[in-house]
PDB file of C-alpha atoms in Angstrom:
ATOM      1  CA  MET A   3      23.919 -32.336 -16.708  1.00 39.00           C
ATOM      2  CA  SER A   4      20.129 -31.938 -18.484  1.00 46.00           C
ATOM      3  CA  SER A   5      17.438 -31.816 -16.317  1.00 54.00           C
ATOM      4  CA  LYS A   6      16.269 -34.422 -17.870  1.00 54.00           C
ATOM      5  CA  SER A   7      18.522 -36.760 -16.161  1.00 64.00           C
ATOM      6  CA  GLN A   8      18.580 -34.938 -13.089  1.00 88.00           C
ATOM      7  CA  GLN A   9      17.784 -36.431  -9.694  1.00 93.00           C
ATOM      8  CA  LEU A  10      14.614 -35.346  -7.859  1.00 97.00           C
ATOM      9  CA  SER A  11      15.403 -35.100  -4.571  1.00 97.00           C
ATOM     10  CA  GLN A  12      12.881 -33.659  -2.836  1.00 98.00           C
ATOM     11  CA  PRO A  13       8.971 -34.601  -2.249  1.00 98.00           C
ATOM     12  CA  LYS A  14       7.878 -31.168  -3.536  1.00 98.00           C
ATOM     13  CA  LEU A  15       8.500 -29.650  -6.632  1.00 98.00           C
ATOM     14  CA  LEU A  16       8.570 -25.937  -7.810  1.00 98.00           C
ATOM     15  CA  ILE A  17       9.244 -24.959 -11.147  1.00 98.00           C
ATOM     16  CA  GLY A  18       9.613 -21.397 -12.813  1.00 98.00           C
ATOM     17  CA  GLU A  19      10.157 -19.691 -16.218  1.00 98.00           C
ATOM     18  CA  GLY A  20      13.809 -19.223 -15.839  1.00 97.00           C
ATOM     19  CA  SER A  21      16.868 -19.011 -13.867  1.00 97.00           C
ATOM     20  CA  GLU A  22      15.863 -15.707 -12.303  1.00 97.00           C
ATOM     21  CA  GLU A  23      12.946 -17.210 -11.018  1.00 98.00           C
ATOM     22  CA  VAL A  24      14.604 -20.624  -9.367  1.00 98.00           C
ATOM     23  CA  LEU A  25      16.775 -17.881  -7.544  1.00 98.00           C
ATOM     24  CA  PHE A  26      13.716 -15.855  -6.260  1.00 98.00           C
ATOM     25  CA  PHE A  27      11.891 -18.823  -5.120  1.00 98.00           C
ATOM     26  CA  LYS A  28      14.469 -20.274  -3.361  1.00 98.00           C
ATOM     27  CA  ALA A  29      15.251 -17.000  -1.510  1.00 98.00           C
ATOM     28  CA  LEU A  30      11.405 -17.027  -0.737  1.00 98.00           C
ATOM     29  CA  LEU A  31      11.394 -20.701   0.616  1.00 98.00           C
ATOM     30  CA  ASN A  32      14.830 -20.239   2.700  1.00 98.00           C
ATOM     31  CA  TYR A  33      13.143 -16.986   4.310  1.00 98.00           C
ATOM     32  CA  LEU A  34      10.093 -19.275   4.857  1.00 98.00           C
ATOM     33  CA  LYS A  35      12.203 -22.029   5.994  1.00 98.00           C
ATOM     34  CA  ILE A  36      10.653 -24.418   3.640  1.00 98.00           C
ATOM     35  CA  THR A  37      12.993 -27.270   2.786  1.00 98.00           C
ATOM     36  CA  ASP A  38      11.303 -29.814   0.972  1.00 98.00           C
ATOM     37  CA  VAL A  39      11.049 -28.056  -2.250  1.00 98.00           C
ATOM     38  CA  GLN A  40      13.062 -28.430  -5.581  1.00 98.00           C
ATOM     39  CA  VAL A  41      13.409 -25.787  -7.731  1.00 98.00           C
ATOM     40  CA  GLU A  42      14.118 -25.876 -11.623  1.00 98.00           C
ATOM     41  CA  ASN A  43      12.896 -23.734 -14.349  1.00 98.00           C
ATOM     42  CA  TYR A  44      11.696 -25.406 -17.440  1.00 98.00           C
ATOM     43  CA  GLY A  45      13.195 -23.036 -19.818  1.00 97.00           C
ATOM     44  CA  GLY A  46      11.069 -20.335 -20.952  1.00 96.00           C
ATOM     45  CA  LYS A  47       7.313 -20.535 -21.801  1.00 95.00           C
ATOM     46  CA  GLN A  48       7.567 -22.468 -25.055  1.00 95.00           C
ATOM     47  CA  GLY A  49       9.927 -25.046 -22.950  1.00 98.00           C
ATOM     48  CA  LEU A  50       6.910 -26.211 -20.420  1.00 98.00           C
ATOM     49  CA  GLY A  51       5.320 -28.681 -22.930  1.00 98.00           C
ATOM     50  CA  ASN A  52       8.568 -30.367 -23.141  1.00 98.00           C
ATOM     51  CA  TYR A  53       9.863 -30.497 -19.445  1.00 98.00           C
ATOM     52  CA  LEU A  54       6.179 -31.751 -18.158  1.00 98.00           C
ATOM     53  CA  GLN A  55       6.411 -34.779 -21.129  1.00 97.00           C
ATOM     54  CA  GLN A  56       9.921 -35.373 -19.644  1.00 96.00           C
ATOM     55  CA  LEU A  57       9.329 -35.310 -16.132  1.00 97.00           C
ATOM     56  CA  TYR A  58       8.380 -38.886 -15.367  1.00 95.00           C
ATOM     57  CA  LEU A  59      11.586 -40.285 -17.007  1.00 95.00           C
ATOM     58  CA  ARG A  60      13.312 -38.214 -13.938  1.00 96.00           C
ATOM     59  CA  PRO A  61      15.090 -40.454 -11.254  1.00 96.00           C
ATOM     60  CA  GLY A  62      12.857 -39.679  -8.372  1.00 96.00           C
ATOM     61  CA  TYR A  63       9.708 -38.714 -10.127  1.00 97.00           C
ATOM     62  CA  ARG A  64       7.716 -41.714  -8.388  1.00 96.00           C
ATOM     63  CA  GLU A  65       8.383 -39.647  -4.951  1.00 96.00           C
ATOM     64  CA  ILE A  66       7.258 -36.628  -5.887  1.00 97.00           C
ATOM     65  CA  VAL A  67       3.853 -35.744  -4.317  1.00 98.00           C
ATOM     66  CA  SER A  68       3.266 -31.940  -5.196  1.00 98.00           C
ATOM     67  CA  LEU A  69       4.375 -30.017  -8.443  1.00 98.00           C
ATOM     68  CA  GLY A  70       3.487 -26.382  -8.427  1.00 98.00           C
ATOM     69  CA  ILE A  71       4.182 -24.245 -11.731  1.00 98.00           C
ATOM     70  CA  THR A  72       4.472 -20.908 -12.023  1.00 98.00           C
ATOM     71  CA  ARG A  73       4.274 -18.353 -14.952  1.00 98.00           C
ATOM     72  CA  ASP A  74       3.688 -14.985 -16.051  1.00 98.00           C
ATOM     73  CA  ALA A  75       0.129 -13.652 -17.607  1.00 97.00           C
ATOM     74  CA  ASP A  76       2.149 -11.083 -19.367  1.00 96.00           C
ATOM     75  CA  ASP A  77      -0.664  -9.879 -21.692  1.00 94.00           C
ATOM     76  CA  SER A  78      -3.281 -12.148 -20.342  1.00 96.00           C
ATOM     77  CA  ALA A  79      -3.717 -13.893 -17.125  1.00 96.00           C
ATOM     78  CA  LYS A  80      -6.470 -16.502 -18.749  1.00 96.00           C
ATOM     79  CA  SER A  81      -4.167 -17.164 -21.997  1.00 97.00           C
ATOM     80  CA  ALA A  82      -0.984 -18.119 -19.593  1.00 98.00           C
ATOM     81  CA  PHE A  83      -3.597 -20.193 -17.526  1.00 98.00           C
ATOM     82  CA  ASP A  84      -4.848 -21.765 -20.293  1.00 98.00           C
ATOM     83  CA  SER A  85      -1.377 -22.446 -21.756  1.00 98.00           C
ATOM     84  CA  VAL A  86      -0.423 -23.977 -18.864  1.00 98.00           C
ATOM     85  CA  CYS A  87      -3.223 -26.253 -18.763  1.00 98.00           C
ATOM     86  CA  SER A  88      -2.780 -27.326 -22.268  1.00 98.00           C
ATOM     87  CA  TYR A  89       0.676 -28.744 -21.448  1.00 98.00           C
ATOM     88  CA  LEU A  90      -0.622 -30.436 -18.164  1.00 98.00           C
ATOM     89  CA  LYS A  91      -3.267 -32.172 -20.423  1.00 98.00           C
ATOM     90  CA  ASN A  92      -0.450 -33.328 -22.767  1.00 98.00           C
ATOM     91  CA  ALA A  93       1.421 -34.831 -20.328  1.00 97.00           C
ATOM     92  CA  GLY A  94      -0.747 -36.806 -19.089  1.00 97.00           C
ATOM     93  CA  LEU A  95      -1.227 -34.978 -15.777  1.00 98.00           C
ATOM     94  CA  SER A  96      -4.367 -33.819 -13.760  1.00 97.00           C
ATOM     95  CA  VAL A  97      -5.506 -30.260 -14.538  1.00 98.00           C
ATOM     96  CA  PRO A  98      -6.615 -27.745 -12.428  1.00 97.00           C
ATOM     97  CA  ILE A  99      -9.614 -25.612 -12.826  1.00 96.00           C
ATOM     98  CA  LYS A 100      -8.156 -22.450 -11.778  1.00 95.00           C
ATOM     99  CA  PRO A 101      -4.862 -20.827 -10.721  1.00 95.00           C
ATOM    100  CA  ASN A 102      -4.101 -21.658  -7.327  1.00 94.00           C
ATOM    101  CA  GLU A 103      -6.568 -24.599  -6.873  1.00 95.00           C
ATOM    102  CA  ILE A 104      -4.800 -27.917  -6.125  1.00 97.00           C
ATOM    103  CA  THR A 105      -5.701 -30.844  -8.254  1.00 97.00           C
ATOM    104  CA  GLY A 106      -4.845 -34.551  -8.507  1.00 96.00           C
ATOM    105  CA  ASN A 107      -2.447 -36.393  -6.397  1.00 93.00           C
ATOM    106  CA  ASN A 108       0.948 -38.395  -6.865  1.00 91.00           C
ATOM    107  CA  PRO A 109       1.962 -35.644  -7.652  1.00 97.00           C
ATOM    108  CA  GLN A 110      -0.788 -33.094  -6.693  1.00 98.00           C
ATOM    109  CA  ILE A 111      -0.919 -30.458  -9.405  1.00 98.00           C
ATOM    110  CA  SER A 112      -1.177 -26.447  -8.357  1.00 98.00           C
ATOM    111  CA  VAL A 113      -0.567 -23.247 -11.005  1.00 98.00           C
ATOM    112  CA  LEU A 114       0.700 -19.735  -9.989  1.00 98.00           C
ATOM    113  CA  ILE A 115      -0.266 -17.043 -12.390  1.00 98.00           C
ATOM    114  CA  LEU A 116       1.804 -14.090 -11.777  1.00 98.00           C
ATOM    115  CA  PRO A 117       1.450 -11.499 -10.724  1.00 97.00           C
ATOM    116  CA  ASP A 118      -1.988 -12.204  -9.041  1.00 93.00           C
ATOM    117  CA  TYR A 119      -3.942 -14.968 -10.752  1.00 91.00           C
ATOM    118  CA  GLN A 120      -6.014 -12.475 -12.799  1.00 88.00           C
ATOM    119  CA  ASP A 121      -3.947  -8.898 -13.562  1.00 91.00           C
ATOM    120  CA  ASN A 122      -1.619  -8.856 -16.637  1.00 95.00           C
ATOM    121  CA  GLY A 123       1.855  -8.214 -15.636  1.00 96.00           C
ATOM    122  CA  MET A 124       4.729 -10.483 -14.233  1.00 97.00           C
ATOM    123  CA  LEU A 125       7.063 -11.400 -11.355  1.00 98.00           C
ATOM    124  CA  GLU A 126       8.317  -8.107 -11.740  1.00 98.00           C
ATOM    125  CA  ASP A 127       5.175  -6.301 -10.882  1.00 98.00           C
ATOM    126  CA  VAL A 128       4.982  -8.034  -7.450  1.00 98.00           C
ATOM    127  CA  CYS A 129       8.628  -6.648  -6.706  1.00 98.00           C
ATOM    128  CA  LEU A 130       7.500  -3.576  -7.803  1.00 98.00           C
ATOM    129  CA  GLU A 131       4.598  -3.619  -5.262  1.00 98.00           C
ATOM    130  CA  ALA A 132       6.724  -4.683  -2.739  1.00 98.00           C
ATOM    131  CA  VAL A 133       9.307  -1.987  -2.769  1.00 98.00           C
ATOM    132  CA  LYS A 134       6.959   0.928  -3.607  1.00 98.00           C
ATOM    133  CA  THR A 135       7.430   2.673  -0.364  1.00 97.00           C
ATOM    134  CA  ASP A 136      11.126   2.488  -0.705  1.00 98.00           C
ATOM    135  CA  PRO A 137      12.386   6.151  -1.865  1.00 98.00           C
ATOM    136  CA  ALA A 138      14.728   5.126  -4.249  1.00 98.00           C
ATOM    137  CA  MET A 139      11.220   4.603  -6.186  1.00 98.00           C
ATOM    138  CA  GLN A 140      10.841   8.486  -6.441  1.00 98.00           C
ATOM    139  CA  CYS A 141      13.904   8.464  -8.201  1.00 98.00           C
ATOM    140  CA  VAL A 142      12.912   5.785 -10.873  1.00 98.00           C
ATOM    141  CA  ASP A 143       9.648   7.419 -11.576  1.00 97.00           C
ATOM    142  CA  ASP A 144      11.690  10.737 -11.887  1.00 97.00           C
ATOM    143  CA  TYR A 145      14.058   8.987 -14.231  1.00 97.00           C
ATOM    144  CA  PHE A 146      11.644   7.565 -16.542  1.00 97.00           C
ATOM    145  CA  GLN A 147       9.882  11.033 -16.633  1.00 96.00           C
ATOM    146  CA  CYS A 148      13.069  12.831 -17.457  1.00 97.00           C
ATOM    147  CA  VAL A 149      13.552   9.966 -20.699  1.00 96.00           C
ATOM    148  CA  ASN A 150      10.226  10.252 -21.878  1.00 95.00           C
ATOM    149  CA  THR A 151      10.552  14.147 -21.604  1.00 96.00           C
ATOM    150  CA  VAL A 152      14.249  14.480 -22.897  1.00 97.00           C
ATOM    151  CA  ALA A 153      14.502  12.029 -24.942  1.00 96.00           C
ATOM    152  CA  LYS A 154      11.143  11.146 -25.961  1.00 95.00           C
ATOM    153  CA  ARG A 155      11.495   7.344 -25.713  1.00 94.00           C
ATOM    154  CA  GLN A 156      10.172   4.812 -22.812  1.00 92.00           C
ATOM    155  CA  PRO A 157      10.092   1.094 -23.022  1.00 93.00           C
ATOM    156  CA  LYS A 158       6.887  -0.747 -24.225  1.00 93.00           C
ATOM    157  CA  THR A 159       4.316  -1.113 -21.880  1.00 91.00           C
ATOM    158  CA  LYS A 160       4.642  -4.912 -21.480  1.00 91.00           C
ATOM    159  CA  ASP A 161       8.471  -4.047 -20.471  1.00 94.00           C
ATOM    160  CA  MET A 162       7.985  -1.301 -18.174  1.00 96.00           C
ATOM    161  CA  ALA A 163       7.815  -3.347 -15.126  1.00 97.00           C
ATOM    162  CA  LYS A 164      11.025  -5.095 -16.364  1.00 96.00           C
ATOM    163  CA  ALA A 165      12.700  -1.257 -16.577  1.00 97.00           C
ATOM    164  CA  ARG A 166      11.321  -0.163 -13.439  1.00 98.00           C
ATOM    165  CA  ILE A 167      12.797  -3.245 -11.574  1.00 98.00           C
ATOM    166  CA  ARG A 168      16.274  -2.645 -12.933  1.00 98.00           C
ATOM    167  CA  ALA A 169      16.439   1.167 -12.386  1.00 98.00           C
ATOM    168  CA  TRP A 170      15.637  -0.013  -8.932  1.00 98.00           C
ATOM    169  CA  LEU A 171      18.232  -2.694  -8.592  1.00 98.00           C
ATOM    170  CA  SER A 172      20.478  -0.109  -9.824  1.00 97.00           C
ATOM    171  CA  SER A 173      20.459   2.183  -6.801  1.00 97.00           C
ATOM    172  CA  GLN A 174      21.446  -0.681  -4.864  1.00 96.00           C
ATOM    173  CA  ILE A 175      24.935  -0.292  -2.988  1.00 94.00           C
ATOM    174  CA  GLU A 176      25.609  -3.666  -5.450  1.00 96.00           C
ATOM    175  CA  PRO A 177      23.859  -2.384  -8.443  1.00 96.00           C
ATOM    176  CA  ASP A 178      24.640  -4.864 -11.009  1.00 96.00           C
ATOM    177  CA  LYS A 179      22.536  -7.602  -9.574  1.00 97.00           C
ATOM    178  CA  ARG A 180      19.705  -9.231 -11.467  1.00 97.00           C
ATOM    179  CA  LEU A 181      16.134  -9.778  -9.800  1.00 98.00           C
ATOM    180  CA  GLY A 182      17.076 -13.714  -8.495  1.00 98.00           C
ATOM    181  CA  GLU A 183      20.354 -12.292  -7.469  1.00 98.00           C
ATOM    182  CA  ALA A 184      18.959  -9.495  -5.620  1.00 98.00           C
ATOM    183  CA  ALA A 185      16.272 -12.070  -3.674  1.00 98.00           C
ATOM    184  CA  GLN A 186      19.411 -14.181  -3.013  1.00 98.00           C
ATOM    185  CA  ALA A 187      20.856 -10.878  -1.506  1.00 97.00           C
ATOM    186  CA  GLY A 188      18.299  -9.906   0.526  1.00 97.00           C
ATOM    187  CA  TYR A 189      17.234  -6.476  -1.057  1.00 98.00           C
ATOM    188  CA  LEU A 190      13.526  -7.762  -1.399  1.00 98.00           C
ATOM    189  CA  PRO A 191      11.195  -6.889   1.487  1.00 98.00           C
ATOM    190  CA  TRP A 192       9.660 -10.385   1.931  1.00 98.00           C
ATOM    191  CA  ASN A 193       7.375  -9.472   4.741  1.00 98.00           C
ATOM    192  CA  SER A 194       5.598  -6.936   2.243  1.00 98.00           C
ATOM    193  CA  PRO A 195       1.641  -8.038   1.874  1.00 98.00           C
ATOM    194  CA  ALA A 196       2.795  -7.825  -2.196  1.00 98.00           C
ATOM    195  CA  PHE A 197       4.396 -11.269  -1.478  1.00 98.00           C
ATOM    196  CA  ASP A 198       1.588 -12.878   0.308  1.00 98.00           C
ATOM    197  CA  SER A 199      -0.476 -14.914  -2.438  1.00 97.00           C
ATOM    198  CA  ILE A 200       3.197 -16.310  -3.466  1.00 98.00           C
ATOM    199  CA  LYS A 201       4.194 -17.191   0.267  1.00 98.00           C
ATOM    200  CA  GLN A 202       0.764 -19.258   0.464  1.00 97.00           C
ATOM    201  CA  PHE A 203       1.420 -21.117  -2.986  1.00 98.00           C
ATOM    202  CA  LEU A 204       4.570 -22.257  -1.880  1.00 98.00           C
ATOM    203  CA  GLN A 205       3.144 -23.057   2.007  1.00 98.00           C
ATOM    204  CA  SER A 206       0.262 -25.202   0.357  1.00 97.00           C
ATOM    205  CA  LEU A 207       2.499 -27.195  -2.478  1.00 97.00           C
TER     206      LEU A 207
END
């Protein structure tokens, strides 16, 4: 069933870039015991505009009181935020002045730019910060150092966080889980301060 026709069954809506984000946020919401948030993905960065344009056609839209939008900063937190704001404006929705600011009503709008509203990066950077004290991370560091030394190659800088979190995930008892699945399985330490800003965002929806 297309998301365009799916019922909006909760008063709050949280949207992320893809399916991994959906699994991640559902797991964290469950940890926080927040039950009134529906989580969906908007089909990648380029899909956000169409998602927002079609949102008002969805059954249950008039009952939505809060919309939270999440996006990776990638190369620029400012550019990522500006892009989200442009899509919001084009869809006739309220536009916040800065990330993590609540604006408008019915629905109120807030935007989370990962990893921390200001630095370049992505969700994987937050997760790496959360697991940095795991002894396996030394092995991850050694692995990439070895590959760089022996094979004379390494992931591009923009892809390093994804590569490192995948290496860490491969150290788990079930090594084939992707990040969202790992979140669902309880591999991530939700009590880590690294997740505090995300928790605050979710609790403010």
